[in-house]
PDB file of C-alpha atoms and ligand atoms in Angstrom:
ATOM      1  CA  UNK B   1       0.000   0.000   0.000  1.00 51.00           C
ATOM      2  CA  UNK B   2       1.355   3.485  -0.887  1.00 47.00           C
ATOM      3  CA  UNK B   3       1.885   5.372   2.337  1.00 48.00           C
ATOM      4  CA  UNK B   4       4.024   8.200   1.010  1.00 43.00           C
ATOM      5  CA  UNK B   5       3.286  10.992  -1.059  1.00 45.00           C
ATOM      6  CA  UNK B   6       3.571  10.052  -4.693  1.00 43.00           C
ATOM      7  CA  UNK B   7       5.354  11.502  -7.080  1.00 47.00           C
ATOM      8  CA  UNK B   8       4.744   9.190 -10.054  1.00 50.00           C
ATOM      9  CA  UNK B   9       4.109  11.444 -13.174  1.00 61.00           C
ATOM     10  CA  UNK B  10      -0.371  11.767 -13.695  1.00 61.00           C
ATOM     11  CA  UNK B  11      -1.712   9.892 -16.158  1.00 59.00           C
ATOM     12  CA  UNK B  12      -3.979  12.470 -18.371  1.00 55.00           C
ATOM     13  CA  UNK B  13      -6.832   9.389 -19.305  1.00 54.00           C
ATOM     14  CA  UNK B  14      -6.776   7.261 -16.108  1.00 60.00           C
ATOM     15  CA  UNK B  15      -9.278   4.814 -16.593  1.00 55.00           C
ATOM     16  CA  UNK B  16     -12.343   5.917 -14.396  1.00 57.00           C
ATOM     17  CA  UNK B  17     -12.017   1.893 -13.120  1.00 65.00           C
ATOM     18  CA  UNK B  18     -15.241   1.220 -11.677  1.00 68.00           C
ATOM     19  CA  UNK B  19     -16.237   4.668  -9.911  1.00 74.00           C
ATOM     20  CA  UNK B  20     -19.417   4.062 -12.566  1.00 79.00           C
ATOM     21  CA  UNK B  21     -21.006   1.251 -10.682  1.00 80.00           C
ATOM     22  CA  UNK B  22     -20.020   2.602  -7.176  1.00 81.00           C
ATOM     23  CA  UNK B  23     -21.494   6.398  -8.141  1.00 85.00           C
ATOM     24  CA  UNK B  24     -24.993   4.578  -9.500  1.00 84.00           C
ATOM     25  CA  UNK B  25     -25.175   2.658  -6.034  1.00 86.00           C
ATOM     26  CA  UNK B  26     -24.139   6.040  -4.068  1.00 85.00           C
ATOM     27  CA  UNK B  27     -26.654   7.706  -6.401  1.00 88.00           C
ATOM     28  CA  UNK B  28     -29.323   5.702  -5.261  1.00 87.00           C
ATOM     29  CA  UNK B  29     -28.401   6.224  -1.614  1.00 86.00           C
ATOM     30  CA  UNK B  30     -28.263  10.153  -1.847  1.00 86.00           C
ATOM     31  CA  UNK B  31     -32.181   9.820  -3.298  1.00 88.00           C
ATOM     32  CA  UNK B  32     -33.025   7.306  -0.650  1.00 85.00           C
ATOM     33  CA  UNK B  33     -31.541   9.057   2.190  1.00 80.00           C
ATOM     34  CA  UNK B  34     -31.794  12.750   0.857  1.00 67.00           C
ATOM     35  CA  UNK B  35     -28.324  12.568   2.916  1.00 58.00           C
ATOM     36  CA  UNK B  36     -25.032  13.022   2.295  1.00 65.00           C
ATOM     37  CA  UNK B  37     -21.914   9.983   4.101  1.00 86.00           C
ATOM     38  CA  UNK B  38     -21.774  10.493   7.328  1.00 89.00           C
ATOM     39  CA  UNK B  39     -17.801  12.064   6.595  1.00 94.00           C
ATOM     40  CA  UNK B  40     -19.028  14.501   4.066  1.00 94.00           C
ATOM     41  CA  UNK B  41     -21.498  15.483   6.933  1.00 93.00           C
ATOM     42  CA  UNK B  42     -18.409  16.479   8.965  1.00 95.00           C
ATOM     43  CA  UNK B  43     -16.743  17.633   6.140  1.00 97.00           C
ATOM     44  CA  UNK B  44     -19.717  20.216   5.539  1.00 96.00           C
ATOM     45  CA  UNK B  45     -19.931  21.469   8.878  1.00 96.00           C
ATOM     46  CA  UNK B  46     -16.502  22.460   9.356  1.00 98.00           C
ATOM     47  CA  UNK B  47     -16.362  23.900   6.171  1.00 98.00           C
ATOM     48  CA  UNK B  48     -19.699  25.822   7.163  1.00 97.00           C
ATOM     49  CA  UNK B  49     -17.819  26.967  10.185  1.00 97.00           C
ATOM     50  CA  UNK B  50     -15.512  28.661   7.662  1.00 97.00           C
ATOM     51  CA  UNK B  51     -18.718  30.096   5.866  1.00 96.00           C
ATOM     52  CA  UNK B  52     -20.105  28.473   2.759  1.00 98.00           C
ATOM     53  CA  UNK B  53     -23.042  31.251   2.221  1.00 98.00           C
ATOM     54  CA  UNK B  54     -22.452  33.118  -1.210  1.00 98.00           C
ATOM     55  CA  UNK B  55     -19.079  30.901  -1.472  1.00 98.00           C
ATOM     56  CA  UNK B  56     -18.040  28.912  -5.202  1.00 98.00           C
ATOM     57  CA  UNK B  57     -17.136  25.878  -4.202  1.00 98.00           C
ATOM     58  CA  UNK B  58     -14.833  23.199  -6.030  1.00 98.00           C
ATOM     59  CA  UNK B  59     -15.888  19.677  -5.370  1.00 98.00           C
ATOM     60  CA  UNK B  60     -12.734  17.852  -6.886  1.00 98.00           C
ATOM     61  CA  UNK B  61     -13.390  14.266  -7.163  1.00 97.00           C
ATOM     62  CA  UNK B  62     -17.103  15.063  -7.149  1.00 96.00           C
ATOM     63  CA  UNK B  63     -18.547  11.619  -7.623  1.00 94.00           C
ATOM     64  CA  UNK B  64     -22.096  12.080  -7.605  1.00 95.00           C
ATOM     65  CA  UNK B  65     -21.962  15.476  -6.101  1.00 95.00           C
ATOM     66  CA  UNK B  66     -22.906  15.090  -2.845  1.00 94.00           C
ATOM     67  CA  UNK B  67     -20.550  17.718  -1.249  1.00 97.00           C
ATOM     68  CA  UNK B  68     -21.346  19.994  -4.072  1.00 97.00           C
ATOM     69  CA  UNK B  69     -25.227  19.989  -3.571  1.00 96.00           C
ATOM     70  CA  UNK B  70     -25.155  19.551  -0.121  1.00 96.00           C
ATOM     71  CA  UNK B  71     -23.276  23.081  -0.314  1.00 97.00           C
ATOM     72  CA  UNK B  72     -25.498  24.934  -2.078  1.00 97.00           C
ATOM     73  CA  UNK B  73     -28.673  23.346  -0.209  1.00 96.00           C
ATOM     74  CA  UNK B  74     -26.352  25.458   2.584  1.00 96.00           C
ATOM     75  CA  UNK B  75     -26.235  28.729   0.928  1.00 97.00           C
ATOM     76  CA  UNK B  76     -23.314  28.356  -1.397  1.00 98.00           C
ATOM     77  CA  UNK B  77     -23.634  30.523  -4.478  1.00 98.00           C
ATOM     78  CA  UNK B  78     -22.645  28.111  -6.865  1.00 98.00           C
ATOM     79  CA  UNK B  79     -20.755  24.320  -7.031  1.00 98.00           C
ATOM     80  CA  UNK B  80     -18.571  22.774  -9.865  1.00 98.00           C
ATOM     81  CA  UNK B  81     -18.189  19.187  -9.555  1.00 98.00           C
ATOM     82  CA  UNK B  82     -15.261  17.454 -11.957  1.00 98.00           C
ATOM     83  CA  UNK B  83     -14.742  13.735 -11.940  1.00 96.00           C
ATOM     84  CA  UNK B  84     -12.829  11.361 -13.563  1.00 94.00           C
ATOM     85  CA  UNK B  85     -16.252   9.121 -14.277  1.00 93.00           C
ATOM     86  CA  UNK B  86     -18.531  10.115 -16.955  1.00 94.00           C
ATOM     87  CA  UNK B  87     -21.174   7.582 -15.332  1.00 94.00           C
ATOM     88  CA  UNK B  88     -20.707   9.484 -11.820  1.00 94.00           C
ATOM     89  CA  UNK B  89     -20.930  12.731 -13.735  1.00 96.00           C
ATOM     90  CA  UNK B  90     -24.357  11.999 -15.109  1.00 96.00           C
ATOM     91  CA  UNK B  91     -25.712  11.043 -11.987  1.00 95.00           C
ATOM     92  CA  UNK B  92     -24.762  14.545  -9.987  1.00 96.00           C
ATOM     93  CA  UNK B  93     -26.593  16.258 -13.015  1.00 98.00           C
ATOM     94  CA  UNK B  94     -29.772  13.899 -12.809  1.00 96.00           C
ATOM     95  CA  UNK B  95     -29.474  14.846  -8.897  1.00 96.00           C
ATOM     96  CA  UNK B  96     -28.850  18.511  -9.509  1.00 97.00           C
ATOM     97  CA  UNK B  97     -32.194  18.781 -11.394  1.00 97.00           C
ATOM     98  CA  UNK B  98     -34.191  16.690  -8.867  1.00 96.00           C
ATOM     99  CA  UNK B  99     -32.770  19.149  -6.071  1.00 96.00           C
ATOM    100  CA  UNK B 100     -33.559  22.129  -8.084  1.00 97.00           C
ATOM    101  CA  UNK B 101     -29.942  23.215  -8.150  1.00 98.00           C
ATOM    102  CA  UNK B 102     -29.465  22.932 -12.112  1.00 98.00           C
ATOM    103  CA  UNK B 103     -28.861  26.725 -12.121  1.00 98.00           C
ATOM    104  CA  UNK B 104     -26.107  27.077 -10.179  1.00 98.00           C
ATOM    105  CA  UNK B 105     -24.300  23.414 -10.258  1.00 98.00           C
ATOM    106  CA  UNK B 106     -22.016  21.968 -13.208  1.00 98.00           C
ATOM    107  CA  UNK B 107     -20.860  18.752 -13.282  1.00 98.00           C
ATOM    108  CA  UNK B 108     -17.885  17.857 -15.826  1.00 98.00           C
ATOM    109  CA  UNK B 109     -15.601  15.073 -16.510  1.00 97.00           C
ATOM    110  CA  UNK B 110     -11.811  15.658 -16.002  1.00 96.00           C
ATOM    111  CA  UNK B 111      -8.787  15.380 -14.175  1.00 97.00           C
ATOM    112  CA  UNK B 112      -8.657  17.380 -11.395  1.00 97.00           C
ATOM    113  CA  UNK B 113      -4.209  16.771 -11.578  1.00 97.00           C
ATOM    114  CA  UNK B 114      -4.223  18.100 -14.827  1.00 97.00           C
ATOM    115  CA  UNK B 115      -6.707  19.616 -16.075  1.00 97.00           C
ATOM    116  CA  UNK B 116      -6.949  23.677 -16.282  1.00 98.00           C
ATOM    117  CA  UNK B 117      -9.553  24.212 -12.846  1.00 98.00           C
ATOM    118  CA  UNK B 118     -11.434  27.846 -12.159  1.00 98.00           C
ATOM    119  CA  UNK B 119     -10.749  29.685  -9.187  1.00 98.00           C
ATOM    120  CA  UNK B 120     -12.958  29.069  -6.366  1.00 98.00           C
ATOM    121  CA  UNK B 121     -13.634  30.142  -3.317  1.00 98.00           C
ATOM    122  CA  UNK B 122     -13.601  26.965  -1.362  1.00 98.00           C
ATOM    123  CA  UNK B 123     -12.515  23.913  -2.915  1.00 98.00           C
ATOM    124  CA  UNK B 124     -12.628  20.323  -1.604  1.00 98.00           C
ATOM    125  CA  UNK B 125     -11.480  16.674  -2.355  1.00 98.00           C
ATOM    126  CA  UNK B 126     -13.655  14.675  -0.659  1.00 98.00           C
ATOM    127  CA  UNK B 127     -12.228  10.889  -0.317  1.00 96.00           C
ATOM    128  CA  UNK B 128     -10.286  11.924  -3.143  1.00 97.00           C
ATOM    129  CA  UNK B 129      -6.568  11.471  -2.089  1.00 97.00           C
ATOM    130  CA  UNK B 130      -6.867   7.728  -1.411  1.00 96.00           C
ATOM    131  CA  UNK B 131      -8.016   6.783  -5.402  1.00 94.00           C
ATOM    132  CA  UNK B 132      -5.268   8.742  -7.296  1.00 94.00           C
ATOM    133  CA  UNK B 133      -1.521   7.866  -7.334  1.00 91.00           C
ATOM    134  CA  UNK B 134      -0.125  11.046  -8.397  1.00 92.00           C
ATOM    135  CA  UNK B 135      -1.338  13.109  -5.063  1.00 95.00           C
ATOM    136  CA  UNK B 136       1.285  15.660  -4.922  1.00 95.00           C
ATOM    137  CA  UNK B 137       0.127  16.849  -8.835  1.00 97.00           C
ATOM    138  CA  UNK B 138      -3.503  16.642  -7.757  1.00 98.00           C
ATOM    139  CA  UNK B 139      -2.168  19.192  -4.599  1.00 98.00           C
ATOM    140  CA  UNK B 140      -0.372  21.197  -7.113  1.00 98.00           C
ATOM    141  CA  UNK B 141      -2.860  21.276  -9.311  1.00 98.00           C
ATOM    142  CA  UNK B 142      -6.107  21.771  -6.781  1.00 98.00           C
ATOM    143  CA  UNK B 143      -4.455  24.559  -4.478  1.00 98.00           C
ATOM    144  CA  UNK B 144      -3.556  26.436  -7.329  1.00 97.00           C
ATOM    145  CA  UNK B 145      -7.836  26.859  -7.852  1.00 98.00           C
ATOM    146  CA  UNK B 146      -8.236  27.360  -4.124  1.00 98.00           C
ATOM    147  CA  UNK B 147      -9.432  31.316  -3.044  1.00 98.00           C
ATOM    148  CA  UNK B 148      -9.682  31.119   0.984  1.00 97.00           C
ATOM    149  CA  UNK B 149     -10.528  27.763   1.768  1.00 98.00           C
ATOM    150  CA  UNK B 150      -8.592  24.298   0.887  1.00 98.00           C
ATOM    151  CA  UNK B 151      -9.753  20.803   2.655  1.00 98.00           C
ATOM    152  CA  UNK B 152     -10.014  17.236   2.416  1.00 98.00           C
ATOM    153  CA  UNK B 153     -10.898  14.033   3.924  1.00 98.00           C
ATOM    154  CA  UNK B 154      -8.401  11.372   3.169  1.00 98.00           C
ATOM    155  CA  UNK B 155      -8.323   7.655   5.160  1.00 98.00           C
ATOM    156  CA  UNK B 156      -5.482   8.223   8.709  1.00 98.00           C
ATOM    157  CA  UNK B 157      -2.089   6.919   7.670  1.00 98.00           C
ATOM    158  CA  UNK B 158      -0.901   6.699  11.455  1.00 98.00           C
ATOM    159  CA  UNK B 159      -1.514   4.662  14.398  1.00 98.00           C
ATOM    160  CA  UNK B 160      -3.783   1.781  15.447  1.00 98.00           C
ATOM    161  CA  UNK B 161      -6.872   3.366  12.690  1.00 98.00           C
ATOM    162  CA  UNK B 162      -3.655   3.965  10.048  1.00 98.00           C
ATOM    163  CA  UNK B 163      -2.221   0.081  10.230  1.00 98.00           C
ATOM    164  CA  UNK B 164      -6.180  -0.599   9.900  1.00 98.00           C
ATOM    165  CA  UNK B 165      -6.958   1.444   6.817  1.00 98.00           C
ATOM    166  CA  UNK B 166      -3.474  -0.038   5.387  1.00 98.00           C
ATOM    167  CA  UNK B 167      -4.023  -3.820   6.030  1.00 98.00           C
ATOM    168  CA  UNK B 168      -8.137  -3.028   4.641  1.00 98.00           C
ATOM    169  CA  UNK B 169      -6.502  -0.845   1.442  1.00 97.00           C
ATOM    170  CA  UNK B 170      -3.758  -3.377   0.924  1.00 97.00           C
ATOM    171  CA  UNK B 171      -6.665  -6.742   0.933  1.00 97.00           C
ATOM    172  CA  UNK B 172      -8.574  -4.557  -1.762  1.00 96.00           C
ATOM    173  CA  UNK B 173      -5.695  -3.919  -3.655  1.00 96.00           C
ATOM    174  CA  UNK B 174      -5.361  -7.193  -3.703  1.00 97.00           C
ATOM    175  CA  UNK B 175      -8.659  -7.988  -5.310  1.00 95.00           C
ATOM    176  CA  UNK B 176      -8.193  -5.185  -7.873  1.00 93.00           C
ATOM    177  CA  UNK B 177      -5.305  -7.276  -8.891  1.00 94.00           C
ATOM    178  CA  UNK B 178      -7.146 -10.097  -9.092  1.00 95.00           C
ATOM    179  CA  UNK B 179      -9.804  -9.132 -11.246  1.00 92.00           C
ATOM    180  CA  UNK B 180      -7.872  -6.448 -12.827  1.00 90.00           C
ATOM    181  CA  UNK B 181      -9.683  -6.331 -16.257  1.00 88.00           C
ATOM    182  CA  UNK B 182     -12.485  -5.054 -14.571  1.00 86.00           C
ATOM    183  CA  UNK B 183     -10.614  -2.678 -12.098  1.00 87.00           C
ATOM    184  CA  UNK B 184      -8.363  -1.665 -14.806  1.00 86.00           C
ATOM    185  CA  UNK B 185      -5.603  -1.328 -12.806  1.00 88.00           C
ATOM    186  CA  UNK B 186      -7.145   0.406 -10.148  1.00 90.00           C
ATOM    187  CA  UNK B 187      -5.781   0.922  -6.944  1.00 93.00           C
ATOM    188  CA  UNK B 188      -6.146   2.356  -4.001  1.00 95.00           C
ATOM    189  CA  UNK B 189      -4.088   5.047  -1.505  1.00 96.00           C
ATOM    190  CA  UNK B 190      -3.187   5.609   2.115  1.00 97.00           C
ATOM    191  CA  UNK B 191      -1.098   8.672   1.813  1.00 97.00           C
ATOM    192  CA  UNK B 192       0.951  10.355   4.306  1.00 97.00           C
ATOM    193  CA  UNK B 193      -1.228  13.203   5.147  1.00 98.00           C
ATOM    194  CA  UNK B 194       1.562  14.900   6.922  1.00 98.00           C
ATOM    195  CA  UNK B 195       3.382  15.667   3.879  1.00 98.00           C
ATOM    196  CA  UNK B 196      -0.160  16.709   2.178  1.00 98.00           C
ATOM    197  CA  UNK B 197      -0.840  19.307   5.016  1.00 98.00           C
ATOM    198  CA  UNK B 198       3.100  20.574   4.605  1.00 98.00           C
ATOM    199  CA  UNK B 199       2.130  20.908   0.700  1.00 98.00           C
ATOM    200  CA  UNK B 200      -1.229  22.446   1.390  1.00 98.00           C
ATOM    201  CA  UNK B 201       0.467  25.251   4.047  1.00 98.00           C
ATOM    202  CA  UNK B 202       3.572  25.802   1.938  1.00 97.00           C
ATOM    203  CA  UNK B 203       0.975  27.072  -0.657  1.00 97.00           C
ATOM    204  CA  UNK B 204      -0.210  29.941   1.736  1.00 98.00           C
ATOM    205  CA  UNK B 205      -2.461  27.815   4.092  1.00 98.00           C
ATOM    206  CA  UNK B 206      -3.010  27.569   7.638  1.00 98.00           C
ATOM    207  CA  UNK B 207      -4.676  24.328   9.329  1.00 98.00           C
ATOM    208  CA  UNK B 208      -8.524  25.945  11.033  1.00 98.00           C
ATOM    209  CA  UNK B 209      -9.833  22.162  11.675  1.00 98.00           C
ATOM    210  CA  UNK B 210      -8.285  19.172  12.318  1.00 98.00           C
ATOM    211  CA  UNK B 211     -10.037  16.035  13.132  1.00 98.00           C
ATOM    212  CA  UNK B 212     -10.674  11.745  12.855  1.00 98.00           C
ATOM    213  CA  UNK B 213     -13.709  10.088  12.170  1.00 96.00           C
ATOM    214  CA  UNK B 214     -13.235   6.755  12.270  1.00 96.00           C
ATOM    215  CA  UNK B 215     -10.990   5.782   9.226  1.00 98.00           C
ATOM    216  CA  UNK B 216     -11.188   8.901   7.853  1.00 98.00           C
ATOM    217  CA  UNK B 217      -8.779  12.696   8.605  1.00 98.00           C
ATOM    218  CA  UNK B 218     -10.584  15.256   7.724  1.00 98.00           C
ATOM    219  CA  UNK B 219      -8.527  18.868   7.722  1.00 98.00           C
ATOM    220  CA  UNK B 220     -10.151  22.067   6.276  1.00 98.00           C
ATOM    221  CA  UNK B 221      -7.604  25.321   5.827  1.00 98.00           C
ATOM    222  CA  UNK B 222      -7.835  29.099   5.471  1.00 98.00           C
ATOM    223  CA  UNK B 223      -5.517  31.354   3.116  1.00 97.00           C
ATOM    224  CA  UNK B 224      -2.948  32.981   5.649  1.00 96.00           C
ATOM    225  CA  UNK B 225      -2.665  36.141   3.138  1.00 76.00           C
ATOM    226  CA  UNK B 226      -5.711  37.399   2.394  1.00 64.00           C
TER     227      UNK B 226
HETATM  228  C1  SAM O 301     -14.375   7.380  -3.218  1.00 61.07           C
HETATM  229  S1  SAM O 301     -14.964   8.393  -4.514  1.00 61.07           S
HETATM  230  C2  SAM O 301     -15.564   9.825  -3.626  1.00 61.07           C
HETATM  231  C3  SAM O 301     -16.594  10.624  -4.398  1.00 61.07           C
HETATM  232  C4  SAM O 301     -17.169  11.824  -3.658  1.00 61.07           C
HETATM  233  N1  SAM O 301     -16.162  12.823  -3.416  1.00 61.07           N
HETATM  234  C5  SAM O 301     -17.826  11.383  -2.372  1.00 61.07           C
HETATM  235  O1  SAM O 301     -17.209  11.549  -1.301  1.00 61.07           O
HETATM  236  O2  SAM O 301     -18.954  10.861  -2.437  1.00 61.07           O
HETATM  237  C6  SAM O 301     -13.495   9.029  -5.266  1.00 61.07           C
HETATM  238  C7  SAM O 301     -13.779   9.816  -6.532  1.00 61.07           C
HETATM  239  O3  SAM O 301     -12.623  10.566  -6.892  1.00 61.07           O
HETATM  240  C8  SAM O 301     -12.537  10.588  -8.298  1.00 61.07           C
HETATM  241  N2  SAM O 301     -11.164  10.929  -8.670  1.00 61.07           N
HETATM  242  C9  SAM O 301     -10.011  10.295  -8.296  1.00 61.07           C
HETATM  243  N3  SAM O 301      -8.946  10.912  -8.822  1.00 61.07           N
HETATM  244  C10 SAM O 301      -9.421  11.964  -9.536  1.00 61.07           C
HETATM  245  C11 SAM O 301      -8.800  12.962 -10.339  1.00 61.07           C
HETATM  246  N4  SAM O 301      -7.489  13.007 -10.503  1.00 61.07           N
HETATM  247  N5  SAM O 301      -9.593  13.885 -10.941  1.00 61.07           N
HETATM  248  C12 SAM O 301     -10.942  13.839 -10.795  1.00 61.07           C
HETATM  249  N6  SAM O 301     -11.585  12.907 -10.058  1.00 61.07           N
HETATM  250  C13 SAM O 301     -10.839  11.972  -9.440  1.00 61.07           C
HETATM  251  C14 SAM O 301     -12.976   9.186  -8.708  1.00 61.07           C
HETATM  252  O4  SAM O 301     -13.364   9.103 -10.062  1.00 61.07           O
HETATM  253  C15 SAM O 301     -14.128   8.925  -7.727  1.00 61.07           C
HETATM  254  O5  SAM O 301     -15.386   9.294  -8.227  1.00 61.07           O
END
C-alpha cells in the first residue's frame, strides 16, 4: 500500500475503473436518504464553520456530487463538480435537477491533476486522495484553484486506525489485482497526510480544523494572506 506521497508522473486518461457502478449505487443512496456519508457530513460542517453562504465551491473528485449539492442546499452561491467518471458525472446532473440546483451546479468530466480548474472560493477533495496515485500533482494542481478555503478528507495513515486502513486498502488492492480487467488497474491510496498538510500550508495555508472520524482525517484550511 502506498503510504508516502507520490510523485509518479499523472496519467492524463486514467481509466475511471469502476467509480461508474459505485457512483450509481451512491446515487441511489443520496435519493433514498436525501443525505449526504456520514464524513461529508463532517466535512460540511466544518467547512460551514468557515462560511459556505455566497461561497463557489470546487468539489474535486465530485462523484455524484454530494458535497457539491449539499453546499449549495447550505447557501453556497454556486458548485462545480469534476470527476474522472462520466457515469458518476451523469448522476450529480440527474441529482442537480431533482434538487432544483441545475442553475447554479455543473458537473464535468476531467482530471482534477491536470486539467486547467477555475478559481474558487472553497474547494474540496472529498475521499479523493486515497483513489489517485499522483497526489502531490492533484495538490499542485487543486491549491492552485483554491481562493480562501482548501480541505479534504483522506483515510489516517498513522496509528492503530492507520495500520487498519493499510491492512483493509492493501486486501482490496489485492482484489483489484485479481480481477484487474475489470478494475483496470485500479488501486487504491493511504497517503501520508503529513506531507499533504506541509504541501497544502507551503501554498499559503493555515490548518482551522483538524479532526478523525473513524478511518477517515478530515482537515479544512484558510488562506494565511488574504
Ligand atoms: C471514493 S470516490 C468519492 C466521491 C465523492 N467525493 C464522495 O465523497 O462521495 C473518489 C472519486 O474521486 C474521483 N477521482 C479520483 N482521482 C481523480 C482525479 N485526478 N480527478 C478527478 N476525479 C478523481 C474518482 O473518479 C471517484 O469518483
Amino acid at each position: 500500500v502506498e503510504t508516502h506521497t507520490a510523485s509518479v508522473e499523472p496519467d492524463e486518461r486514467p481509466p475511471a475503473c469502476c467509480f461508474d457502478e459505485w457512483a450509481s449505487h451512491n446515487a441511489e443512496r443520496a435519493r433514498k436518504r436525501g443525505t449526504a456519508a456520514p464524513i461529508t457530513r463532517h466535512l460540511l460542517a466544518a467547512l460551514e464553520a468557515q462560511g459556505l453562504e455566497d461561497k463557489t465551491v470546487l468539489d474535486l473528485g465530485c462523484g455524484t456530487g454530494d458535497l457539491a449539492l449539499a453546499a449549495l442546499a447550505r447557501g453556497a452561491a454556486r458548485a462545480d463538480g469534476i470527476d474522472l467518471g462520466a457515469g458518476a458525472i451523469e448522476d450529480a446532473r440527474s441529482l442537480a435537477e431533482e434538487r432544483g440546483f441545475a442553475d447554479r451546479a455543473t458537473f464535468s468530466v476531467g482530471n482534477g491533476a491536470v486539467d486547467p480548474l477555475a478559481r474558487h472560493d472553497v474547494v474540496a477533495l472529498n475521499r479523493v486522495l486515497c483513489c489517485y496515485p499522483s497526489v502531490d500533482h492533484l495538490l499542485a494542481n487543486s491549491l492552485g484553484a483554491a481562493g480562501d478555503v482548501y480541505a479534504y478528507t483522506a483515510p489516517i495513515h498513522t496509528g492503530p486506525i492507520g495500520l487498519f486502513n493499510r491492512i483493509s486498502i492493501g486486501v482490496g488492492n489485492a482484489w483489484y489485482r485479481l480481477r484487474d480487467q475489470k478494475f483496470q488497474g485500479f488501486r487504491a491510496f493511504v497517503h501520508d497526510l503529513d506531507a499533504v498538510d506541509r504541501a497544502i500550508v507551503a501554498a499559503g495555508f493555515r490548518k482551522a480544523h483538524g479532526a478523525h472520524r473513524r478511518v477517515w482525517q478530515v482537515a479544512v484550511f484558510t488562506r494565511t494572506d488574504v
